[in-house]
Coordinates of C-alpha atoms in Angstrom, one line a residue:
Chain A
M10 CA 40.1 -27.7 15.2
E11 CA 38.4 -30.7 16.0
A12 CA 35.4 -28.9 14.7
I13 CA 36.6 -28.7 11.5
W14 CA 37.4 -32.5 11.2
A15 CA 34.0 -33.5 12.5
L16 CA 32.2 -30.8 10.2
G17 CA 34.6 -32.4 7.3
L18 CA 33.8 -35.8 7.6
F19 CA 30.0 -34.8 7.6
V20 CA 30.4 -32.6 4.4
S21 CA 32.5 -35.4 2.7
V22 CA 30.3 -38.0 3.4
A23 CA 27.4 -36.1 1.9
L24 CA 29.7 -35.2 -1.2
V25 CA 30.7 -38.6 -1.9
L26 CA 27.2 -40.1 -1.7
L27 CA 26.0 -37.4 -4.2
L28 CA 28.5 -39.3 -6.5
G29 CA 25.9 -42.5 -6.3
Y30 CA 28.2 -45.4 -4.8
P31 CA 26.2 -47.4 -2.6
V32 CA 25.6 -45.4 0.7
A33 CA 26.6 -48.1 3.1
I34 CA 29.9 -48.8 1.7
T35 CA 30.5 -44.8 1.5
L36 CA 29.7 -44.0 4.9
G37 CA 31.8 -46.8 6.1
G38 CA 34.7 -46.0 3.5
V39 CA 34.9 -42.2 4.0
S40 CA 34.7 -42.5 7.5
L41 CA 37.7 -44.7 7.2
W42 CA 39.5 -42.5 5.3
F43 CA 39.1 -39.5 8.0
A44 CA 39.9 -41.9 10.7
L45 CA 43.4 -43.0 9.2
I46 CA 44.2 -39.6 8.1
G47 CA 43.1 -37.9 11.7
W48 CA 45.4 -40.5 13.1
F49 CA 48.6 -39.4 11.1
A50 CA 47.5 -35.9 11.8
G51 CA 47.5 -36.9 15.3
W52 CA 44.1 -35.6 16.0
F53 CA 42.6 -39.2 16.2
D54 CA 42.6 -41.9 19.0
T55 CA 42.4 -45.3 17.0
A56 CA 40.8 -46.8 20.2
F57 CA 37.8 -45.5 19.1
L58 CA 38.0 -47.8 16.1
M59 CA 38.5 -50.7 18.8
A60 CA 34.5 -50.4 19.6
M61 CA 33.8 -51.7 15.8
P62 CA 33.6 -55.4 16.3
N63 CA 31.6 -55.0 19.6
R64 CA 29.0 -52.6 17.6
V65 CA 29.2 -55.2 14.6
F66 CA 28.2 -58.0 16.8
G67 CA 25.4 -55.9 18.5
I68 CA 24.0 -55.3 15.5
M69 CA 23.9 -59.2 14.6
T70 CA 22.4 -60.3 18.2
N71 CA 19.9 -57.2 18.2
V72 CA 16.7 -58.6 18.8
T73 CA 14.6 -55.9 17.9
L74 CA 15.7 -55.5 14.7
M75 CA 14.8 -58.9 13.7
A76 CA 11.4 -57.7 13.2
V77 CA 12.9 -56.3 9.9
P78 CA 13.3 -58.8 7.5
V79 CA 9.6 -60.4 8.9
F80 CA 8.0 -57.4 8.2
V81 CA 9.7 -57.0 4.9
F82 CA 8.5 -60.2 4.1
M83 CA 5.0 -59.7 5.2
G84 CA 4.8 -56.5 3.0
L85 CA 6.4 -58.3 -0.1
V86 CA 3.8 -61.0 0.3
L87 CA 0.6 -58.7 0.4
E88 CA 2.2 -56.8 -2.7
K89 CA 2.5 -59.8 -4.6
A90 CA -1.2 -61.1 -3.4
K91 CA -2.4 -57.9 -5.5
L92 CA -4.0 -57.1 -2.3
A93 CA -3.9 -53.1 -3.7
Q94 CA -5.9 -54.1 -7.0
S95 CA -9.1 -56.0 -5.6
L96 CA -9.3 -53.6 -2.6
L97 CA -9.3 -50.5 -4.7
E98 CA -11.7 -52.2 -7.2
N99 CA -14.1 -52.8 -4.5
M100 CA -13.9 -49.6 -2.6
A101 CA -13.9 -47.5 -5.9
A102 CA -17.4 -49.8 -6.9
L103 CA -18.7 -49.1 -3.1
L104 CA -18.0 -45.1 -3.2
G105 CA -17.5 -44.1 -6.6
G106 CA -21.3 -43.3 -7.2
A107 CA -20.7 -40.3 -4.6
K108 CA -18.9 -37.0 -5.3
G109 CA -15.3 -37.5 -4.7
G110 CA -15.8 -40.7 -4.1
L111 CA -13.1 -42.4 -5.8
G112 CA -10.6 -40.0 -3.5
F113 CA -12.0 -41.5 -0.6
A114 CA -11.6 -45.0 -1.8
L115 CA -8.1 -44.1 -2.4
L116 CA -7.2 -42.6 0.9
I117 CA -8.9 -45.8 2.5
V118 CA -6.9 -48.1 0.5
G119 CA -3.7 -46.1 0.9
T120 CA -4.2 -46.1 4.7
L121 CA -4.7 -49.7 4.9
L122 CA -1.6 -50.5 2.4
A123 CA 0.5 -48.3 4.4
A124 CA -0.4 -50.1 7.7
S125 CA -0.1 -53.5 6.1
T126 CA 2.8 -53.2 4.0
G127 CA 4.6 -50.0 4.9
I128 CA 6.9 -50.1 1.9
V129 CA 6.8 -46.7 0.6
G130 CA 8.3 -46.8 -2.9
A131 CA 5.9 -50.0 -3.8
T132 CA 2.6 -48.5 -2.5
V133 CA 3.3 -45.2 -4.5
V134 CA 3.8 -47.3 -7.5
T135 CA 1.2 -49.3 -7.3
L136 CA -1.4 -46.8 -6.2
S137 CA -0.3 -44.7 -9.1
L138 CA -0.7 -47.5 -11.5
L139 CA -3.8 -48.7 -10.3
A140 CA -5.6 -45.1 -9.3
L141 CA -4.3 -42.5 -11.7
P142 CA -5.9 -43.9 -15.0
V143 CA -9.2 -44.7 -13.4
M144 CA -9.5 -41.3 -11.6
K145 CA -8.3 -39.5 -15.0
K146 CA -10.8 -41.2 -17.1
N147 CA -13.7 -40.1 -14.6
G148 CA -12.8 -36.6 -14.9
Y149 CA -10.9 -35.9 -11.3
D150 CA -8.5 -33.2 -11.6
E151 CA -5.1 -35.0 -12.0
S152 CA -2.8 -32.5 -9.9
L153 CA -5.5 -33.5 -7.0
S154 CA -5.2 -37.3 -7.8
A155 CA -1.3 -37.7 -7.9
G156 CA -0.8 -35.5 -4.5
T157 CA -3.4 -37.7 -2.9
I158 CA -1.4 -40.8 -4.3
C159 CA 2.0 -39.3 -3.1
A160 CA 0.7 -38.4 0.4
T161 CA -1.3 -41.8 1.1
G162 CA 1.5 -43.7 -0.3
T163 CA 3.9 -42.1 2.4
L164 CA 1.8 -42.8 5.0
G165 CA 3.5 -46.3 5.4
Q166 CA 6.3 -44.2 7.4
I167 CA 4.0 -43.3 10.4
I168 CA 0.9 -45.6 10.5
P169 CA 1.9 -48.6 12.5
P170 CA 3.1 -51.3 12.0
S171 CA 5.9 -49.7 10.0
I172 CA 9.5 -50.7 9.5
V173 CA 10.4 -47.1 9.9
L174 CA 9.2 -47.2 13.5
V175 CA 10.9 -50.3 14.2
L176 CA 14.3 -48.9 13.3
L177 CA 13.5 -45.4 15.0
G178 CA 12.3 -47.5 17.9
D179 CA 15.5 -49.2 18.1
V180 CA 17.8 -46.1 17.9
L181 CA 15.6 -44.1 20.4
S182 CA 15.9 -46.5 22.9
N183 CA 19.2 -46.4 22.8
A184 CA 19.1 -42.7 22.8
Y185 CA 17.2 -42.3 25.5
Q186 CA 19.0 -44.8 28.3
Q187 CA 22.3 -42.8 27.2
A188 CA 20.7 -39.7 28.0
Q189 CA 19.5 -41.0 31.2
I190 CA 22.6 -42.1 32.3
D191 CA 24.8 -39.0 31.3
A192 CA 22.2 -37.4 33.4
G193 CA 23.0 -39.6 36.2
I194 CA 20.1 -41.9 36.3
Y195 CA 21.2 -45.5 36.6
S196 CA 18.1 -47.3 36.5
P197 CA 16.8 -45.7 33.1
K198 CA 13.3 -46.0 31.9
T199 CA 13.1 -47.7 28.6
V200 CA 11.1 -46.8 25.5
S201 CA 10.0 -50.1 23.2
V202 CA 9.1 -50.4 19.6
G203 CA 5.3 -51.1 21.0
D204 CA 5.5 -47.7 22.8
L205 CA 6.1 -46.2 19.4
F206 CA 3.4 -48.2 17.7
A207 CA 1.0 -47.1 20.2
G208 CA 1.9 -43.3 20.0
A209 CA 1.9 -43.4 16.4
I210 CA -1.8 -44.4 16.0
V211 CA -3.5 -41.1 16.8
P212 CA -1.3 -38.8 15.1
G213 CA -1.5 -41.1 12.0
L214 CA -5.6 -40.9 12.0
I215 CA -5.2 -37.4 12.8
L216 CA -3.4 -37.3 9.6
V217 CA -5.6 -39.1 7.4
G218 CA -8.4 -37.2 8.8
C219 CA -7.2 -34.1 7.6
Y220 CA -6.4 -35.5 4.3
A221 CA -9.9 -36.7 4.1
L222 CA -11.1 -33.0 5.4
Y223 CA -9.3 -31.5 2.5
W224 CA -11.1 -34.1 0.1
V225 CA -14.6 -32.6 1.5
Y226 CA -13.4 -28.9 1.1
I227 CA -12.6 -29.8 -2.4
I228 CA -16.1 -31.4 -2.8
V229 CA -17.8 -28.4 -1.6
V230 CA -15.4 -25.7 -3.0
H231 CA -14.4 -27.3 -6.2
P232 CA -16.9 -29.9 -7.5
N233 CA -15.9 -30.0 -10.9
K234 CA -12.3 -31.5 -9.9
A235 CA -14.0 -34.7 -8.1
P236 CA -17.0 -35.5 -10.2
A237 CA -19.0 -38.7 -9.1
T238 CA -18.8 -41.7 -11.5
E239 CA -21.1 -44.1 -12.9
T240 CA -20.6 -47.4 -11.3
K241 CA -22.0 -50.8 -11.5
L242 CA -22.1 -52.5 -8.6
T243 CA -21.4 -56.0 -9.5
K244 CA -20.8 -57.3 -6.3
S245 CA -22.9 -57.6 -3.1
M246 CA -21.9 -55.4 -0.2
V247 CA -21.3 -58.5 1.6
Q248 CA -18.4 -59.6 -0.9
I249 CA -16.9 -56.0 -0.8
L250 CA -16.9 -55.8 3.1
G251 CA -15.6 -59.4 3.1
S252 CA -12.7 -58.3 0.9
L253 CA -11.7 -55.4 3.4
L254 CA -11.8 -57.5 6.2
P255 CA -8.8 -60.0 6.1
P256 CA -6.2 -57.0 5.7
F257 CA -7.9 -55.0 8.4
V258 CA -8.0 -58.1 10.8
L259 CA -4.2 -58.5 9.9
I260 CA -3.4 -55.5 11.1
V261 CA -5.6 -55.3 13.8
A262 CA -3.7 -59.0 14.8
V263 CA -0.4 -57.5 14.5
L264 CA -0.6 -54.4 16.3
G265 CA -2.6 -55.6 19.1
S266 CA -0.1 -58.2 20.1
I267 CA 2.6 -55.9 19.8
I268 CA 1.1 -52.7 21.5
S269 CA -0.7 -55.4 24.3
G270 CA 2.7 -56.7 24.9
I271 CA 1.5 -60.2 24.2
A272 CA 4.0 -60.9 21.1
S273 CA 7.6 -59.1 20.7
P274 CA 7.7 -56.9 17.2
T275 CA 9.3 -60.1 15.7
E276 CA 7.0 -62.6 16.8
A277 CA 3.8 -60.4 15.8
A278 CA 5.5 -59.8 12.4
S279 CA 5.7 -63.2 11.9
V280 CA 2.3 -64.1 12.6
G281 CA 1.6 -61.3 10.5
A282 CA 3.8 -62.8 7.9
V283 CA 1.8 -66.4 8.0
G284 CA -1.2 -64.3 7.7
A285 CA -0.3 -62.8 4.7
L286 CA 0.8 -65.8 3.2
F287 CA -2.4 -67.4 3.7
L288 CA -4.4 -64.7 2.5
A289 CA -2.1 -65.0 -0.7
L290 CA -2.9 -68.7 -0.7
I291 CA -6.9 -67.9 -0.7
K292 CA -6.5 -65.5 -3.4
K293 CA -4.8 -68.2 -5.3
Q294 CA -1.6 -65.5 -6.2
L295 CA 1.0 -67.8 -4.4
N296 CA 3.2 -70.7 -5.8
K297 CA 6.5 -72.0 -5.1
K298 CA 8.3 -69.9 -7.5
I299 CA 6.6 -66.5 -6.4
L300 CA 7.7 -67.5 -2.6
M301 CA 11.0 -68.2 -3.5
E302 CA 11.0 -64.7 -5.4
I303 CA 9.9 -62.6 -2.4
S304 CA 12.3 -64.5 0.4
R305 CA 15.3 -63.9 -2.1
E306 CA 14.1 -60.1 -2.4
T307 CA 13.4 -60.1 1.6
V308 CA 17.2 -61.0 1.9
K309 CA 18.4 -58.3 -0.5
V310 CA 16.1 -55.6 1.4
T311 CA 17.7 -57.1 4.9
A312 CA 21.3 -57.6 3.8
M313 CA 20.6 -53.9 2.4
I314 CA 19.6 -52.2 5.6
F315 CA 22.0 -54.1 8.0
L316 CA 24.9 -52.9 5.8
I317 CA 23.6 -49.1 6.0
L318 CA 23.9 -50.1 10.0
I319 CA 27.5 -51.4 9.8
G320 CA 28.4 -48.6 8.1
A321 CA 26.7 -46.0 10.1
A322 CA 28.5 -47.7 13.2
L323 CA 31.7 -46.7 11.8
F324 CA 30.7 -43.2 11.0
S325 CA 29.3 -42.7 14.5
L326 CA 32.8 -44.0 15.9
V327 CA 34.9 -42.0 13.9
F328 CA 32.4 -38.9 14.6
K329 CA 32.8 -39.1 18.3
G330 CA 36.4 -39.8 17.7
F331 CA 36.2 -36.2 16.2
H332 CA 34.2 -35.0 19.4
G333 CA 31.4 -34.6 16.7
D334 CA 28.8 -35.3 19.5
E335 CA 30.2 -32.8 22.0
I336 CA 30.6 -30.1 19.4
I337 CA 26.8 -30.4 18.2
R338 CA 25.8 -30.5 21.9
E339 CA 27.3 -27.8 22.5
F340 CA 25.8 -25.9 19.7
L341 CA 22.3 -27.5 20.7
I342 CA 22.4 -26.7 24.3
D343 CA 23.4 -22.8 23.9
L344 CA 20.6 -21.9 21.3
P345 CA 18.4 -18.8 22.5
G346 CA 14.8 -19.9 22.7
G347 CA 16.2 -23.2 24.4
K348 CA 14.7 -26.4 23.3
M349 CA 12.0 -25.6 21.2
T350 CA 14.9 -23.7 18.9
A351 CA 17.3 -27.0 19.0
L352 CA 14.0 -29.2 18.1
L353 CA 13.3 -26.4 15.4
I354 CA 16.8 -26.9 14.2
V355 CA 17.2 -30.6 14.2
M356 CA 13.6 -31.2 12.3
L357 CA 14.8 -28.6 9.4
V358 CA 17.9 -30.4 8.9
M359 CA 16.6 -33.6 8.9
F360 CA 13.8 -32.4 6.5
F361 CA 16.5 -31.2 3.9
L362 CA 18.7 -34.5 4.6
G363 CA 15.3 -36.3 3.6
F364 CA 15.8 -34.9 0.1
I365 CA 19.1 -37.0 -0.3
L366 CA 19.2 -39.6 2.2
D367 CA 16.6 -42.3 2.9
F368 CA 14.8 -42.8 6.0
I369 CA 17.1 -45.7 7.1
E370 CA 20.5 -43.9 6.6
I371 CA 18.9 -40.8 8.8
T372 CA 17.6 -42.8 11.5
F373 CA 20.9 -44.5 11.8
V374 CA 23.4 -41.4 11.3
I375 CA 21.7 -38.4 12.4
V376 CA 19.1 -39.8 15.2
P377 CA 22.0 -41.4 17.3
I378 CA 24.0 -38.3 17.3
V379 CA 21.1 -35.8 18.1
G380 CA 18.6 -38.1 19.8
P381 CA 20.4 -38.5 23.3
I382 CA 21.0 -34.2 23.2
L383 CA 16.9 -33.5 22.7
L384 CA 16.2 -36.4 25.0
S385 CA 18.3 -34.9 27.6
Q386 CA 16.6 -31.5 27.3
G387 CA 13.3 -33.3 28.3
F388 CA 11.3 -34.2 25.1
D389 CA 9.5 -37.4 25.3
P390 CA 10.8 -40.2 23.4
V391 CA 7.8 -41.4 21.9
W392 CA 6.9 -38.0 20.6
L393 CA 10.1 -37.1 19.3
G394 CA 10.0 -40.4 17.3
I395 CA 6.6 -39.4 15.7
M396 CA 7.7 -35.9 15.1
F397 CA 10.5 -37.6 13.3
A398 CA 8.6 -39.9 11.4
I399 CA 6.0 -37.2 10.3
N400 CA 8.8 -34.8 9.4
L401 CA 10.4 -37.5 7.0
Q402 CA 7.0 -38.5 5.7
T403 CA 6.7 -34.4 4.5
S404 CA 10.4 -34.3 3.4
F405 CA 9.6 -37.2 1.2
L406 CA 6.8 -35.2 -0.2
T407 CA 8.2 -31.9 -1.1
P408 CA 9.4 -31.0 -4.7
P409 CA 11.8 -31.3 -6.1
F410 CA 13.7 -34.1 -4.3
G411 CA 11.1 -36.0 -2.3
F412 CA 11.4 -39.8 -2.8
A413 CA 7.7 -40.1 -3.7
L414 CA 7.3 -37.7 -6.3
F415 CA 10.0 -39.5 -8.1
Y416 CA 8.4 -43.0 -7.9
L417 CA 5.2 -41.0 -8.9
K418 CA 7.2 -39.8 -11.9
G419 CA 8.9 -42.8 -12.9
A420 CA 5.6 -45.0 -12.9
T421 CA 3.3 -42.5 -14.5
N422 CA 4.2 -39.6 -17.3
I423 CA 2.8 -36.6 -15.3
E424 CA 4.1 -33.3 -15.7
S425 CA 6.2 -32.3 -12.7
S426 CA 4.4 -29.0 -12.2
K427 CA 1.0 -30.4 -12.1
L428 CA 2.5 -33.0 -9.4
Y429 CA 4.2 -30.3 -7.4
K430 CA 0.9 -28.3 -7.0
G431 CA -1.1 -31.3 -6.3
V432 CA 1.3 -32.3 -3.1
L433 CA 1.6 -28.8 -1.8
P434 CA -2.0 -28.9 0.2
F435 CA -0.4 -32.0 1.7
I436 CA 2.4 -30.7 2.4
I437 CA 0.9 -27.7 4.2
I438 CA -1.6 -30.4 6.1
Q439 CA 1.9 -32.4 7.5
V440 CA 3.0 -29.0 9.0
L441 CA -0.1 -28.6 10.2
V442 CA -0.6 -32.1 11.8
L443 CA 3.2 -31.3 13.3
L444 CA 1.9 -28.2 14.9
I445 CA -0.7 -29.7 16.5
L446 CA 1.7 -32.1 17.6
V447 CA 4.0 -29.7 19.4
W448 CA 0.7 -27.6 20.6
Q449 CA -0.9 -30.9 22.3
P450 CA 1.7 -33.4 23.0
Q451 CA -0.2 -35.7 25.1
L452 CA -1.9 -37.0 21.5
T453 CA 0.8 -39.4 21.3
E454 CA -0.2 -40.8 24.6
L455 CA -3.7 -41.6 24.1
V456 CA -3.3 -45.2 23.0
K457 CA -1.4 -47.0 25.8
F458 CA -1.5 -50.6 27.4
Chain B
M12 CA 25.2 -66.6 -6.8
K13 CA 21.8 -68.1 -7.3
K14 CA 22.6 -71.0 -5.3
L15 CA 23.6 -68.6 -2.3
G16 CA 20.3 -66.6 -3.0
D17 CA 18.1 -69.9 -2.9
C18 CA 19.9 -70.9 0.1
L19 CA 19.0 -68.1 1.9
G20 CA 15.6 -67.7 0.8
Y21 CA 15.0 -70.8 2.8
L22 CA 16.7 -69.7 5.6
I23 CA 14.3 -66.8 5.7
L24 CA 11.2 -68.7 5.3
L25 CA 12.8 -71.0 8.3
L26 CA 13.3 -68.3 10.1
I27 CA 9.5 -66.8 9.5
F28 CA 8.0 -70.0 10.4
L29 CA 10.2 -71.0 13.5
S30 CA 9.2 -67.5 14.9
F31 CA 5.7 -68.3 14.3
L32 CA 6.5 -71.7 15.8
S33 CA 7.9 -69.7 19.0
V34 CA 4.9 -67.5 19.2
L35 CA 2.5 -70.6 18.9
I36 CA 4.7 -72.5 21.7
N37 CA 4.5 -69.5 24.0
F38 CA 0.6 -69.0 23.6
L39 CA 0.0 -72.6 24.0
F40 CA 1.9 -73.7 26.5
N41 CA 3.3 -70.3 27.9
Y42 CA 6.9 -71.8 27.3
V43 CA 10.0 -69.7 25.9
S44 CA 12.5 -71.9 24.7
I45 CA 15.9 -70.3 24.9
P46 CA 17.5 -72.4 22.4
L47 CA 14.6 -71.7 20.0
Q48 CA 15.4 -67.7 20.4
D49 CA 19.1 -68.1 20.0
L50 CA 18.5 -70.1 16.8
L51 CA 16.3 -67.5 15.2
I52 CA 19.2 -64.7 16.2
Y53 CA 21.4 -67.0 14.5
L54 CA 19.6 -67.5 11.4
H55 CA 18.9 -63.9 11.3
A56 CA 22.4 -62.5 11.4
S57 CA 23.5 -65.3 9.0
C58 CA 20.7 -64.2 6.4
F59 CA 21.9 -60.8 6.3
M60 CA 25.7 -61.1 7.0
L61 CA 25.8 -63.8 3.9
G62 CA 23.2 -61.9 2.1
I63 CA 25.7 -58.5 1.9
V64 CA 27.5 -60.1 -1.2
Y65 CA 24.2 -61.3 -2.6
A66 CA 22.9 -58.1 -2.7
Y67 CA 26.0 -56.7 -3.9
H68 CA 25.7 -59.2 -6.7
H69 CA 22.3 -57.7 -7.5
D70 CA 23.2 -53.9 -7.1
K71 CA 20.7 -54.0 -4.4
H72 CA 22.6 -51.8 -1.7
V73 CA 20.8 -48.2 -1.9
R74 CA 22.3 -45.4 -3.8
I75 CA 21.7 -41.8 -3.9
D76 CA 20.9 -41.9 -7.2
I77 CA 19.8 -38.1 -7.9
F78 CA 22.9 -37.2 -10.3
F79 CA 23.9 -41.0 -10.8
Q80 CA 20.8 -42.1 -13.0
K81 CA 22.0 -39.3 -15.3
F82 CA 25.5 -40.4 -15.7
S83 CA 26.4 -41.9 -18.7
L84 CA 27.4 -45.7 -18.7
A85 CA 30.9 -45.1 -19.0
K86 CA 30.7 -42.6 -15.9
Q87 CA 28.4 -45.1 -13.9
N88 CA 31.1 -47.9 -14.2
K89 CA 33.8 -45.4 -13.3
V90 CA 32.0 -44.5 -10.3
N91 CA 31.5 -48.3 -9.5
K92 CA 35.6 -49.1 -10.2
W93 CA 36.9 -46.2 -8.2
G94 CA 34.6 -46.6 -5.4
A95 CA 35.7 -50.3 -5.2
V96 CA 39.0 -49.4 -5.1
I97 CA 39.0 -46.5 -2.4
L98 CA 35.9 -47.3 -0.5
L99 CA 34.8 -50.7 -0.6
M100 CA 38.2 -52.5 -0.4
P101 CA 39.7 -50.4 2.7
F102 CA 36.2 -50.7 4.3
F103 CA 35.9 -54.1 4.2
G104 CA 39.5 -54.9 4.5
F105 CA 39.6 -53.1 7.7
L106 CA 36.4 -54.9 9.1
C107 CA 38.5 -58.1 8.6
F108 CA 41.3 -56.6 10.3
I109 CA 39.9 -55.2 13.1
S110 CA 37.5 -58.5 13.9
Y111 CA 40.0 -60.6 13.3
N112 CA 41.2 -60.8 17.0
Y113 CA 37.6 -60.3 18.4
V114 CA 36.6 -63.6 16.3
A115 CA 40.0 -65.5 17.4
S116 CA 39.6 -64.9 20.9
S117 CA 36.0 -66.3 20.7
W118 CA 37.3 -69.4 18.8
L119 CA 40.1 -69.8 21.2
K120 CA 37.5 -70.6 24.4
F121 CA 34.8 -71.9 22.2
E122 CA 32.6 -68.9 23.8
G123 CA 29.1 -70.4 24.5
S124 CA 26.3 -68.4 25.2
A125 CA 26.0 -65.6 27.7
E126 CA 22.3 -66.9 28.8
S127 CA 22.2 -70.5 30.4
G128 CA 20.5 -72.6 28.2
G129 CA 21.4 -70.6 25.2
L130 CA 23.1 -72.4 22.0
P131 CA 27.0 -72.9 22.7
F132 CA 28.0 -71.6 19.3
I133 CA 28.8 -67.9 19.8
Y134 CA 32.4 -68.6 18.5
G135 CA 30.5 -69.9 15.1
L136 CA 27.9 -66.9 14.9
K137 CA 31.1 -64.3 15.4
T138 CA 33.0 -66.0 12.4
L139 CA 30.4 -64.0 10.2
M140 CA 32.1 -61.2 10.9
L141 CA 34.8 -62.5 9.1
I142 CA 33.0 -64.5 6.3
M143 CA 31.2 -61.2 5.4
P144 CA 34.0 -58.8 4.7
I145 CA 35.7 -61.5 2.9
S146 CA 33.1 -62.6 0.7
M147 CA 33.1 -58.9 -0.5
L148 CA 36.7 -58.5 -0.9
V149 CA 36.9 -61.8 -3.1
Y150 CA 33.6 -60.8 -5.0
A151 CA 34.5 -57.4 -5.8
S152 CA 38.3 -58.3 -6.9
I153 CA 36.7 -60.8 -9.3
K154 CA 34.5 -58.4 -10.7
M155 CA 37.3 -56.1 -11.0
F156 CA 39.6 -58.5 -12.8
R157 CA 36.7 -59.7 -15.3
K158 CA 36.0 -56.4 -16.5
Q159 CA 39.7 -55.5 -17.6

């Protein structure tokens, strides 16, 4: 009977969400109604709700999550500084003369942007507005270009410093501690955002490397899809490399200080934010009006994320009140094939939920439920977090509901069928990289301090 | 609302510069200031707790808009109106109700910081847990009455 309540809560939330009312309020509201009805029916103990104020206060004083507004701010400054535009122009001038050169320029710029801004929607839109017309004009295959833009634009999920990994890091560290306490270990090991960032570097580079290999394949087998273009090098080599340097230094500084443990994610992000402001000032893209616009936007995005956290906190309390976590635990533990089957099922569920939910909701709603179960079965928390992140990125690329596809379609008027054909190879690459990580899990441990 | 946005915008800038400052102090003098760390937490919590109503004003709370964006304007308004009555009001009403004792007991003892040397205004910080839901309830009610 309790299984029905817990399942009913989950399904109702999903159905009501599809009506389009704000996610955070829907999560909280529907859970509250379930708690009330369950209470009247005698199935729900309201003591579970009494933990809510403590949860909210915990969210307010969570030091890890303080990095969120600072990273959002940094990304917005870099976006307003028109970093992408000058980077793309310079790289195209540098590489455009070679076959497929524009494609490689797009890959490099996309990766740099993903690392520095980490805002998926903005990166996809910017790249598609800037790169797609140029590539089309120069005779590049439209499907191929659009697919590459979607794939590199969503790299911001996985390539650190990414907001996704900050949120996942917080949730996973709680899940990890809980898993260990459940197992009777009272001095639990911890996992930090820095660990997750360090672990994501190699898998992120493997992803980009595979994208590049695919472009090499295109150049060799279908050279007419990616012709060389006539470019005039108007700027000197030094100027071009000079424009690449600042964002690169910024990323290295932010990442380096977090991973080496000198600075907390928030502190490192604040260094990055001040650096980004400096960069924007040099490029003369900053004035008081833009600065205020950026900080107001940061407030909105941050408030949006944290309200989802608060709504998800109520959802998870009510879900626990109906013993939903125990039901899922029993289901996942008794599977034939052991922990790999459990992981496969969780990954598939997350993949499909990725069609309707954003990464924030999935991180806050699903990971706290399944995280402790999977971790108690012996998966490494860093590895698991990176699998989740790549899985979600894949989900956002997959037709017909992938978020990245909507962003790209919104910014250009490409035909759906061409777009779907273009992203297909990249989806295959994503799945391959996931399999590589299953085969060689130590890839996430290569970078460590 | 515009004023609120500007104020919170300044708070965010302050948060970023103070946290940059704390890195500098830590780097140069190898000193971690606990009141400064606490101030950062207070700033951050105020920004998003007060920003929730601001984001709502600008319709920035993310929706799953696969179907919503295809709805007619009348239908979208209907979702918003019923959503406010059935989901928003109960949810924020509940947050208010459940937090009241929690906040009140903090005020009664003028709760200070758990860490020694921290800022002694935990009761003020906790008050945000009432201000946030009340601001949402008031704003949503005003919006609804204006429409009718």
